[in-house]
XYZ file of C-alpha atoms in Angstrom:
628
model
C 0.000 0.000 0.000
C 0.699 3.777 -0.992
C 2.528 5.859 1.830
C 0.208 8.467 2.991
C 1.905 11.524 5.012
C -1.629 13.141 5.573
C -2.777 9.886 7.027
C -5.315 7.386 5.514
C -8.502 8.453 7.281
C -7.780 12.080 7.323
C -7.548 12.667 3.648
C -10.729 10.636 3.410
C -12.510 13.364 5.885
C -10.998 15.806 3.738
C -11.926 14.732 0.460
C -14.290 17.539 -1.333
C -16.498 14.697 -3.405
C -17.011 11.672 -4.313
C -14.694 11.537 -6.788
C -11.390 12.433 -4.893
C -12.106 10.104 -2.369
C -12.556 6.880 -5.337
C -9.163 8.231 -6.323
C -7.819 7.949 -2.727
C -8.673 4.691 -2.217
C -7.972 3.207 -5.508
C -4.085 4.538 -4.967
C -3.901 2.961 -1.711
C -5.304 -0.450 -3.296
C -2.714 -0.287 -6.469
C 0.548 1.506 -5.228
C 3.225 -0.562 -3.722
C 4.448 1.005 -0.675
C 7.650 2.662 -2.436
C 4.911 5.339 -3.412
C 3.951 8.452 -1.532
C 0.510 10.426 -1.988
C -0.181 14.290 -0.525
C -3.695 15.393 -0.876
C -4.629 19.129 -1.236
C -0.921 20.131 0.557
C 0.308 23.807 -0.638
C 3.496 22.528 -2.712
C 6.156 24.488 -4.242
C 7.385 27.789 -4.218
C 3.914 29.217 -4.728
C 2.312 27.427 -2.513
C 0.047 25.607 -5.308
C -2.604 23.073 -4.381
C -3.026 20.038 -6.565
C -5.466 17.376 -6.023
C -2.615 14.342 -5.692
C 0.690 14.795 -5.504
C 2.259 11.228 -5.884
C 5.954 10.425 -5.758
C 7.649 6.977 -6.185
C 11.455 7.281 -6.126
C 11.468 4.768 -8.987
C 8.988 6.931 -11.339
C 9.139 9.637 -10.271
C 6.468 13.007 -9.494
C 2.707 12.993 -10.938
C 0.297 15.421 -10.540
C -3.250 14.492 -10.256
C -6.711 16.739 -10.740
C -10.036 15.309 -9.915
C -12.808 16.505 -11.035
C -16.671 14.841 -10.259
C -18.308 16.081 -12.895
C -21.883 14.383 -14.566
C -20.511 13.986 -18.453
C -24.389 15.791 -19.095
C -23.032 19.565 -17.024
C -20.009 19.601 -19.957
C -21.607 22.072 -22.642
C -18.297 22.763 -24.585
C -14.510 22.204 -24.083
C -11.285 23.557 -25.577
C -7.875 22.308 -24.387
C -7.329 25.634 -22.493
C -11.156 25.930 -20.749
C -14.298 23.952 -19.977
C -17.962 25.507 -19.760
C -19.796 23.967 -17.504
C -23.811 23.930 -16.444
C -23.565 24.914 -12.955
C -26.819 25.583 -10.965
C -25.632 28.936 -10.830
C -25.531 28.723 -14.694
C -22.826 28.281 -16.825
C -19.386 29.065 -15.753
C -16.028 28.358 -17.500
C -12.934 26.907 -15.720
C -9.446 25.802 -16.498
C -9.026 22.725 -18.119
C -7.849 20.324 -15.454
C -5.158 19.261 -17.585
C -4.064 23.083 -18.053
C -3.840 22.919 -14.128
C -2.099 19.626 -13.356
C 0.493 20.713 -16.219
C 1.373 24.275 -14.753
C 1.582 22.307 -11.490
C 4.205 19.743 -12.933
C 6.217 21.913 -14.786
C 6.362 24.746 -11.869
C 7.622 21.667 -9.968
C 10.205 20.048 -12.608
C 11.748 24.023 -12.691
C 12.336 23.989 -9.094
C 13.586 20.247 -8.703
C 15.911 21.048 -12.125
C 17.816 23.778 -9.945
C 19.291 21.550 -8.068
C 22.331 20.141 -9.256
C 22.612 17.257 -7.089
C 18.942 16.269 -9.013
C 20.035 17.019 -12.578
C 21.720 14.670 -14.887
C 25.452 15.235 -15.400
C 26.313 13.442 -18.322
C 24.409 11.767 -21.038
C 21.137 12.576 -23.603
C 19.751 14.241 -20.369
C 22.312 16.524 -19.133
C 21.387 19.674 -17.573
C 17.636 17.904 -17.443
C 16.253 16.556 -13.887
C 16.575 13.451 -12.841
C 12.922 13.307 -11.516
C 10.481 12.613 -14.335
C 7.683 14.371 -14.061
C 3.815 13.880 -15.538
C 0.233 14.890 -15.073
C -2.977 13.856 -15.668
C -7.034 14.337 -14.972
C -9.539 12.309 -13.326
C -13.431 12.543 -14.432
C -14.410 10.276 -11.936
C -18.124 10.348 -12.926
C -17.616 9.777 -16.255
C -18.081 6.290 -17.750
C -15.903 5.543 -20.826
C -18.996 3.890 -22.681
C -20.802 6.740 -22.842
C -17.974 9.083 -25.393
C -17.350 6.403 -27.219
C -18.019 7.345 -31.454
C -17.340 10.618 -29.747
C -14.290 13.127 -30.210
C -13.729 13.668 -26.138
C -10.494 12.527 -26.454
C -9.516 15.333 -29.068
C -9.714 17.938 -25.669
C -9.301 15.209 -22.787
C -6.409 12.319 -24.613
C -6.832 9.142 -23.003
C -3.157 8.259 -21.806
C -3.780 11.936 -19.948
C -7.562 11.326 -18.402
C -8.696 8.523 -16.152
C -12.344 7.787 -16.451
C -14.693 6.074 -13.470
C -14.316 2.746 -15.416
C -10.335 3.170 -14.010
C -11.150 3.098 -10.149
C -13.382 0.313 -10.266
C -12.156 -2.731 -7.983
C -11.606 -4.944 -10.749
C -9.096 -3.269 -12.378
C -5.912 -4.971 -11.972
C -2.951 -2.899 -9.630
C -0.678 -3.536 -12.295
C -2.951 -2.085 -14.901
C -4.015 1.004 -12.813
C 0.200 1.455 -12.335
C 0.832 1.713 -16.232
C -2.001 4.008 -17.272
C -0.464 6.585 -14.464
C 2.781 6.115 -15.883
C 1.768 6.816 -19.208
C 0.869 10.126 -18.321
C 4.624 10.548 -17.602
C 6.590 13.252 -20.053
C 9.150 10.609 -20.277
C 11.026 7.967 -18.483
C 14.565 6.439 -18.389
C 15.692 3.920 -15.633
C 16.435 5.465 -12.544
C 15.926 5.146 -9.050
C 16.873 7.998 -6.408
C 18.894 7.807 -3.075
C 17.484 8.300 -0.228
C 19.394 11.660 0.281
C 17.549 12.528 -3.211
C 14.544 11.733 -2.714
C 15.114 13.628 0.266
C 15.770 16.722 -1.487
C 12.820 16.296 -3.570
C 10.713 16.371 -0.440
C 12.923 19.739 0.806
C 11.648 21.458 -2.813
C 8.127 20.002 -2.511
C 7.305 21.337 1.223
C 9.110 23.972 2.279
C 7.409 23.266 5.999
C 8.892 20.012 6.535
C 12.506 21.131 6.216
C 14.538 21.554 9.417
C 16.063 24.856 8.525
C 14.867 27.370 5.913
C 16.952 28.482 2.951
C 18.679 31.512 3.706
C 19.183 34.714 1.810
C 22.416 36.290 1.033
C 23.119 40.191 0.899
C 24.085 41.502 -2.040
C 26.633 44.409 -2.781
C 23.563 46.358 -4.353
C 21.424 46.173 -1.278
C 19.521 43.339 -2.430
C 19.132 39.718 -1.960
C 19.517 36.558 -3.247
C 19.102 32.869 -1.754
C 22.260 30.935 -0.520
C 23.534 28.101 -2.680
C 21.743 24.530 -2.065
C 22.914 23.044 0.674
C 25.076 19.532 0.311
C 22.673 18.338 2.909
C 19.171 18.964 2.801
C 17.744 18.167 6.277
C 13.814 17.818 6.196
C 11.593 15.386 8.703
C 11.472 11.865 7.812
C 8.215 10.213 6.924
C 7.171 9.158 10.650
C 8.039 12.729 11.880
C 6.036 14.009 9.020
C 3.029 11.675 8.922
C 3.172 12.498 12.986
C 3.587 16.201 12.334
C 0.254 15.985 9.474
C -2.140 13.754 11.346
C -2.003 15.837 14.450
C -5.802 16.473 14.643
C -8.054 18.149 17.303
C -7.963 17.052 21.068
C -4.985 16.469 23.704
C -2.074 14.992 21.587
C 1.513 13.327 23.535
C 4.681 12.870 21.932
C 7.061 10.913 23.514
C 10.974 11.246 22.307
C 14.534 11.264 23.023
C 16.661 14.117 22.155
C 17.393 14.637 18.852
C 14.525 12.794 17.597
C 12.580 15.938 16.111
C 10.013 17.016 18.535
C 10.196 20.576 18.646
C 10.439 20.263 14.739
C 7.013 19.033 14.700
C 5.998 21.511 17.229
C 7.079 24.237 14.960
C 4.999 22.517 11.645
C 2.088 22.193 13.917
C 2.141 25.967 15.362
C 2.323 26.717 11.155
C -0.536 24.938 10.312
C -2.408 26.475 13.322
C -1.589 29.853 12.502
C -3.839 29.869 9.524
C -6.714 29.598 11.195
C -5.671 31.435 14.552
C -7.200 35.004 15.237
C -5.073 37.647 17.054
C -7.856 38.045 19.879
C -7.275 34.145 20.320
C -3.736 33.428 19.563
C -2.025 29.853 19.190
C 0.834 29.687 22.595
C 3.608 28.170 22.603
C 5.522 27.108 25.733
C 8.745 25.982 27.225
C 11.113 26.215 30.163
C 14.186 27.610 28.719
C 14.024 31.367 27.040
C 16.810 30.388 24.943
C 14.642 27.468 23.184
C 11.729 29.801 23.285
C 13.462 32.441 21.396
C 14.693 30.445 18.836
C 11.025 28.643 18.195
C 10.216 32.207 18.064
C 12.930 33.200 15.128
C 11.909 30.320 13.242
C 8.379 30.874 13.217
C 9.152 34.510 12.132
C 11.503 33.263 9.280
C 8.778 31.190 8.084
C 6.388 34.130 7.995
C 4.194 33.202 11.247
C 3.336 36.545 13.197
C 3.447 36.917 16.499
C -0.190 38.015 16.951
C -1.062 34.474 15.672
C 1.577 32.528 17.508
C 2.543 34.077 20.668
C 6.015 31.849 22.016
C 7.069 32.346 25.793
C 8.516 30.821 28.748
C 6.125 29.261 31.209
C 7.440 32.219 33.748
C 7.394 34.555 30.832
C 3.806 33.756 30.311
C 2.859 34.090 33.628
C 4.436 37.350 33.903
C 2.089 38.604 30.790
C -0.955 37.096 32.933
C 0.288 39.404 36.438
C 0.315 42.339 34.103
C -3.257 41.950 32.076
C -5.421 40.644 34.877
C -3.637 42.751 37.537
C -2.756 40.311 40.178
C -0.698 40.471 43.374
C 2.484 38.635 43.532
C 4.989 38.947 47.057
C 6.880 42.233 46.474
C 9.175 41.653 48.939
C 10.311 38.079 47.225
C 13.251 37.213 45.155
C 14.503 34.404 43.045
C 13.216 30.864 43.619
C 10.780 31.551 45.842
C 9.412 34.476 43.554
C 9.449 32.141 40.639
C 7.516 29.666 42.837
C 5.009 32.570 44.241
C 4.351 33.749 40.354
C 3.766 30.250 39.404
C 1.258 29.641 42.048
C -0.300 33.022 41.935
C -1.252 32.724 38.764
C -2.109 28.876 38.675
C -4.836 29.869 41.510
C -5.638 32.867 38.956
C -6.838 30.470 36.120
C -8.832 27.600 38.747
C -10.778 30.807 40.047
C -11.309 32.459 36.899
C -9.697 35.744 37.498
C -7.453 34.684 34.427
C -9.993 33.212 31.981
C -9.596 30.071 30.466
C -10.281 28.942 26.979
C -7.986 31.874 25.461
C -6.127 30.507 23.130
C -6.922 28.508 19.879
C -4.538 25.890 21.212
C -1.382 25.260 23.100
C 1.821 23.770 22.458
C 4.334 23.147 24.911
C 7.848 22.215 24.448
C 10.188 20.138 26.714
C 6.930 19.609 29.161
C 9.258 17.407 31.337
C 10.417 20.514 32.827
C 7.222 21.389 33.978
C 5.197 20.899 37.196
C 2.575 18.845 37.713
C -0.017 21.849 38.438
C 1.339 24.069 35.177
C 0.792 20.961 33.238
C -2.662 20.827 34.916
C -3.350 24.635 34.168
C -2.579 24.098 30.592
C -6.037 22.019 30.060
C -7.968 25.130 31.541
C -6.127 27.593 28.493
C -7.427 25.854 25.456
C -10.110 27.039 24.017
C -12.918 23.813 24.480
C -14.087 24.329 20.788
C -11.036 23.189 19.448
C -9.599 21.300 22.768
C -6.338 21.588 20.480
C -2.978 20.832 23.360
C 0.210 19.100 22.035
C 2.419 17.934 24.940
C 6.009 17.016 23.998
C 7.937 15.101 26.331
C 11.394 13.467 27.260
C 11.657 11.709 31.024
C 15.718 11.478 29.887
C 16.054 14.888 30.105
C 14.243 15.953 32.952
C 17.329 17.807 34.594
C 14.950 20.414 36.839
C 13.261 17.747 38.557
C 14.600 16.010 41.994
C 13.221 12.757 41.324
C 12.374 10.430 38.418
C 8.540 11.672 37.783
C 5.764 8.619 37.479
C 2.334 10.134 37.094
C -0.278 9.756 34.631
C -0.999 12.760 32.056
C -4.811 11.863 32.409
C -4.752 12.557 36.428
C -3.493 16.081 35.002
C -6.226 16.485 32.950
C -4.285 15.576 29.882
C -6.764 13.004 27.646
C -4.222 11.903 25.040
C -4.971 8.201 25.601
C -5.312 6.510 21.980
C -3.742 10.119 20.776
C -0.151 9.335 22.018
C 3.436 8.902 19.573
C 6.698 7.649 20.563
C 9.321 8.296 18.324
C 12.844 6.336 18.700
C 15.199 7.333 15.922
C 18.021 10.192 16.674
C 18.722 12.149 13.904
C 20.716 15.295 15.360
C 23.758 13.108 16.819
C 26.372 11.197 14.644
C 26.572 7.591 16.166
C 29.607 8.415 17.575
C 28.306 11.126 19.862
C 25.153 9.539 20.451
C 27.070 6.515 21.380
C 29.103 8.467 23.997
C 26.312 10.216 25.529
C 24.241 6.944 26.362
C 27.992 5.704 27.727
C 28.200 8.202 30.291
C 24.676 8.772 30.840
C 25.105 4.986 32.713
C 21.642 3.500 33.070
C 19.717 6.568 33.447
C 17.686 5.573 30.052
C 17.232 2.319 30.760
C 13.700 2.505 32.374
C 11.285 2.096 29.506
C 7.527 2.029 31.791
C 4.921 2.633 28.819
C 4.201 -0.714 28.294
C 1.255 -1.037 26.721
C 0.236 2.119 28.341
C -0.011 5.043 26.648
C -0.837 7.235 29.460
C 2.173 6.552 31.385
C 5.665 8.499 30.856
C 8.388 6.364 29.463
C 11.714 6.793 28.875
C 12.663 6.141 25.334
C 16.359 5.268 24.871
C 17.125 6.517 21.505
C 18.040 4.805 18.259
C 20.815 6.098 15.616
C 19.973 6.707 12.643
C 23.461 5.852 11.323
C 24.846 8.780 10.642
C 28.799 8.661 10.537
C 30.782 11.532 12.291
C 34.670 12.247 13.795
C 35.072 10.343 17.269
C 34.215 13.218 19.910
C 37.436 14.390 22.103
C 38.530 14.998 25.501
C 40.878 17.851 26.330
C 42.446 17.961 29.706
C 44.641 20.759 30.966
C 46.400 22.136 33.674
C 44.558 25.361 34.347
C 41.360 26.721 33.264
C 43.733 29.772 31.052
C 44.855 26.557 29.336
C 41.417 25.068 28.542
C 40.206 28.507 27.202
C 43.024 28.906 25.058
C 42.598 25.108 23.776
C 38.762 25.066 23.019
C 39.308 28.331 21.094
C 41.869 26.935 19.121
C 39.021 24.257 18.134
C 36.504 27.198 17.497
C 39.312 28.484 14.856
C 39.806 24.902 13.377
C 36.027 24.487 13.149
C 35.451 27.948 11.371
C 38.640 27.086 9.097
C 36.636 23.667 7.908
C 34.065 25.937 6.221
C 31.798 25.884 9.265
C 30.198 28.935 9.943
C 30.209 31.093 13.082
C 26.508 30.325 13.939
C 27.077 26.789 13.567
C 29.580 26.825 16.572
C 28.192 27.041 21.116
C 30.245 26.373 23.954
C 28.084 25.224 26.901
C 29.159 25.118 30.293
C 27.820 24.228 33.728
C 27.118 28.002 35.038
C 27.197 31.603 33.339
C 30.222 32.047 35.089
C 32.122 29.533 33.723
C 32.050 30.607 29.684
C 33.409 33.879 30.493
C 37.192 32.606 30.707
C 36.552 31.236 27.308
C 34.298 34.079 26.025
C 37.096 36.309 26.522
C 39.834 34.274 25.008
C 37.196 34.306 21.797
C 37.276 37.916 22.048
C 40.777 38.516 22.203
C 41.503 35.980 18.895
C 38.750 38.508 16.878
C 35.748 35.629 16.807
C 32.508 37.002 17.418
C 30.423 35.543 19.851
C 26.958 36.098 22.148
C 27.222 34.673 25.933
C 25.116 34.266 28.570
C 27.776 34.972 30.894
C 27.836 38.849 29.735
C 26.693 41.306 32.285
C 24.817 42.937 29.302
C 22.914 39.830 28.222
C 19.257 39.478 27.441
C 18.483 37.837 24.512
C 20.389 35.867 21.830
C 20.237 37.390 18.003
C 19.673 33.799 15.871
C 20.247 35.919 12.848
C 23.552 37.281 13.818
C 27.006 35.745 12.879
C 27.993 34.696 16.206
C 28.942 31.708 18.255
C 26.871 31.461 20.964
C 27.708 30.256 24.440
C 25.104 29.017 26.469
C 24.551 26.706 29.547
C 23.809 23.596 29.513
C 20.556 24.129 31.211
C 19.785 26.852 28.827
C 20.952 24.443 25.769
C 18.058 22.220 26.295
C 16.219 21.925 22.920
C 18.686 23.775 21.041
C 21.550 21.962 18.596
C 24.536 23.203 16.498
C 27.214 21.777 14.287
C 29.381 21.965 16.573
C 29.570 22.186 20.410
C 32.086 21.956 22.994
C 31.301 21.472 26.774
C 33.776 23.058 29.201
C 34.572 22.893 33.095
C 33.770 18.731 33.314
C 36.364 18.992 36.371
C 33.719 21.140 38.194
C 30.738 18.213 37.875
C 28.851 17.516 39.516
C 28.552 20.494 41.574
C 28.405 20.340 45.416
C 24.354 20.629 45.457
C 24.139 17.822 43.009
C 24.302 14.165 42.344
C 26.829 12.574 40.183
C 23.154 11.329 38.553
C 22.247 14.661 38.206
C 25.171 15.879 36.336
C 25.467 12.756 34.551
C 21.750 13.753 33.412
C 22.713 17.449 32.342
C 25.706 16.270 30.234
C 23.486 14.316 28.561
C 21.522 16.710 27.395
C 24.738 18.951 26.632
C 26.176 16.920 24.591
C 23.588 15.603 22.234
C 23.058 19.315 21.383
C 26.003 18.505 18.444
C 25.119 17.425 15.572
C 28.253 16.473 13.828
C 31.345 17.604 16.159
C 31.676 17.329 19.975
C 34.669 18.530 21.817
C 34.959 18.135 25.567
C 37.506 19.781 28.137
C 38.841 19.996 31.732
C 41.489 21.340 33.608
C 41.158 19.130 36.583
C 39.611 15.542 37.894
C 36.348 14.799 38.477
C 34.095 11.920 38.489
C 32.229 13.116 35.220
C 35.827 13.813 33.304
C 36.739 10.012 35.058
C 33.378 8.876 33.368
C 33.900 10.395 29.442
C 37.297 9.427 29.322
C 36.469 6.005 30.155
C 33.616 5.877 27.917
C 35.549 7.106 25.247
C 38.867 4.493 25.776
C 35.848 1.358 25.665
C 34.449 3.045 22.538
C 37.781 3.146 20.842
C 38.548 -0.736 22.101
C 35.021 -1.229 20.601
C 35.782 1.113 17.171
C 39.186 -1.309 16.980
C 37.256 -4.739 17.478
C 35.074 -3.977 15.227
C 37.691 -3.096 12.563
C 39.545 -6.324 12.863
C 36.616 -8.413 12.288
C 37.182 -10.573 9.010
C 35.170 -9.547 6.113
């Protein structure tokens, strides 16, 4: 069977007619499951809408329009337009095959732009390496009845299916060849999975991880950056999860790296369509840093703020104190104001003095770092029409709570049961850094309690995906002058590889700690953005810098690049060797391709990576001496 992103049963809700929905069901009986089918998904640089979309890596792209109508409603037809007897009267339209074949060739001109998708060589050089096609469907139209007739003089059979092609007779094999005869041409070919990819990255601009950037020009003007080598976009479980998000509570289970917040932000897309400023989509999370960056992205991708409003949980609450007026301790400070706010406005929303029901739905991010009664509160927000709450979730890095947390989400008023996705597979971590992070991390994952219960909260130990990186590396020095001095010397190999300087963080255990290297930075002329300047409030995503962060504040976040600094001061006196074993977890699978780590003394965490990283090089050696 056909994949289908959109999910099965929801296209079939979706359908417009009768006709669209024969279609649907006669791909999914024909198609092998090398195929994938969008329905009525914005596609392209314009944003065009076809019918079908359907893509096999083996055919390559068709475009599909259905149309339902009675043969007897067609008064006249041209190959450009069709006049039809509407009960409004008679109205002319495109010709569908006018429509699917500005579709396909928009498409093809996009998809032949990228020279890792055209040919090189041979008859087809310079030509893509996707073949491309369209066709019609008159689904209530019965071939018997224009036979002796010239219909296919403005609607050519290899281009039109008829009703008599979605019967349940017809053979799969049958049904296969009369869609690829609508193809322009074909040669053999199959693409890579990196291709087809790519193909996906052109098609929907909202699956891909990052957006294409734009370059300055010398003029004042702009242009896009080149095509990336790498073309990062979800895969087909994150995107089928990321589509078939429908109404009501929804939990996602996942490790880090696994692509959770990347469905959060396709999610908070599609919702913005339909959101109203007066009731705004909300976004939450712990960590400002995470929340700012959801925010940039959103922006980028041309999401206001009225319609998606992103904040930290305290953030939010803030907001609440200053529209409803409420009265928070004056006289408190720090935790215990943080707590007071937290409560204050908690009681606020159970008594009504902050209304519930005010936003069009509610998203939160990293909602392991979130107490029970916040989670709780965040029922109470959603507005009951659309009930609309996504709840993403990862018990491995729960680094703010004391104790391992085992509670169900429907005791919190969180009804996802049924409505619940785990997803295993890393994709931000080489194997080699993933590898060393579940190492040191020592057990801590190793507690999977969903069962077959999808109300409980498990902890998902996380998969590779088998992507192939440089061993990570551990730096000790003598003092921490020397450790500056060495990770900044890794900064200046990293930028000299071609990286660039917003690919590169250094993350450390406390503010403090980054400004010994932050300086050093300075002084060798690379630009940076720390959380350990006096001047700090927000980071600038679009800015050239490197950023350096804490660990704590890392949490969501990922870069190229990362190194970790000051492992000889972990675990900290008010902490457990757990604890910190927890946190440097979630440090170090914030890098994506390169992870450096450094000390300039002993500690029972530097004790732990270096002897994780001596059994994954006996392990790397063993496995290279195997026979072939």
């Amino acid at each position: 069977m056909a994949v289908f992103p959109q999910g099965l049963s929801a296209i079939d809700r979706r359908c417009d007619n009768a006709g669209e929905r024969a279609v649907l069901h006669q791909l999914k009986r024909c198609l092998s499951d090398d195929y994938l089918v969008w329905h009525d998904v914005p596609v392209g640089p314009r944003q065009r809408q076809p019918d079908f979309v359907v893509f096999s890596p083996r055919r390559g792209l068709l475009i599909l329009e259905v149309k339902h109508w009675a043969l007897s409603s067609l008064r006249s037809a041209t190959r450009d337009r069709v006049e039809l007897a509407t009960a409004h009267g008679l109205q002319t339209v495109a010709h569908p095959l006018v429509q699917a074949r500005t579709y396909a060739l928009e498409l093809n001109d996009v998809l032949q732009g990228d020279a890792v998708l055209v040919h090189d060589d041979g008859p087809f050089r310079g030509k893509s390496r996707v073949p491309y096609g369209w066709g019609c469907v008159l689904s209530k139209i019965e071939r018997r009845k224009i036979d002796g007739s010239d219909f296919a003089e403005v609607f050519p059979e290899h281009k039109t299916l008829l009703r008599d092609d979605l019967a349940e007779d017809v053979e799969p094999y049958d049904f296969e060849k009369r869609l690829w005869g609508m193809f322009v041409l074909t040669f053999p070919f199959a693409l890579s999975l990196p291709q087809r990819d790519r193909v996906r990255w052109h098609l929907f601009p909202e699956v891909r991880v990052q957006a294409q950037q734009a370059l300055a020009l010398d003029d004042g003007s702009s242009a896009l950056a080149p095509l990336p080598d790498l073309m990062q976009v979800m895969d087909l479980q994150q995107e089928q999860i990321a589509r078939t998000l429908g109404e009501g509570h929804r939990v996602i289970h996942g490790p880090a790296g696994s692509g959770k917040t990347m469905i959060l932000i396709f999610r908070a897309q599609q919702l913005a369509a339909a959101a109203r400023p007066e009731q705004p989509v909300l976004v939450l999370c712990y960590n400002r840093a995470l929340a700012e960056r959801i925010g940039f992205v959103l922006r980028e991708r041309g999401v206001s703020e009225q319609t998606v409003v992103v904040r930290t949980f305290h953030a939010w609450c803030h907001d609440m104190v200053r529209s409803y007026q409420l009265e928070v301790g004056a006289d408190l400070r720090g935790e215990a104001y943080f707590e007071a706010l937290a409560a204050t406005v908690s009681r606020s929303v159970e008594t009504g003095l902050v209304p519930g029901g005010q936003y069009s739905a509610l998203l939160i991010d990293e909602a392991h770092d979130f107490e029970d009664a916040w989670l709780r509160m965040a029922t109470r927000l959603v507005n009951p029409a659309t009930n609309a709450l996504l709840v993403l979730y990862d018990d491995a890095q729960s680094i703010y709570q004391k104790s391992r947390r085992s509670f169900s989400f429907a005791k919190l008023g969180i009804q996802a049961r049924g409505r619940t996705s785990v997803m295993r597979l890393n994709y931000r971590n080489t194997a080699e850094i993933l590898a060393l992070a579940l190492r040191c991390a020592q057990g801590l994952l190793d507690d999977e309690r969903a069962g077959a219960d999808d109300d409980a909260v498990p902890c998902v130990l996380p998969a590779s995906a088998g992507r192939r990186g440089p061993m990570p590396r551990l730096i000790e020095v003598a003092s921490e002058a020397e450790e500056a001095a060495a990770v900044a010397s890794q900064v200046e190999a990293a930028l000299a590889d071609g990286l660039a300087l917003g690919d590169l963080a250094v993350l450390a255990r406390t503010k403090a700690q980054l400004n010994t290297v932050a300086r050093e930075l300075h002084r060798r002329g690379i630009a940076l953005q720390s959380m350990g300047g006096s001047d700090f409030r927000h980071f600038d995503w679009a800015a050239p810098a490197a950023k350096l962060v804490t660990m704590h504040s890392a949490k969501g976040l990922e870069f190229p690049f990362v190194a970790i600094v000051g492992l000889h001061r972990m675990p900290a006196r008010e902490e457990s060797l757990d604890e910190a074993a927890r946190l440097l977890y979630v440090g170090m699978t914030r890098a994506t391709h390169r992870l450096v780590l450094s000390a300039a003394g002993a500690s029972p965490i530097v004790d732990r990576v270096r002897n994780a990283l001596e059994a994954l090089a006996v392990k790397d050696a063993g496995a290279q001496s195997q026979p072939l």
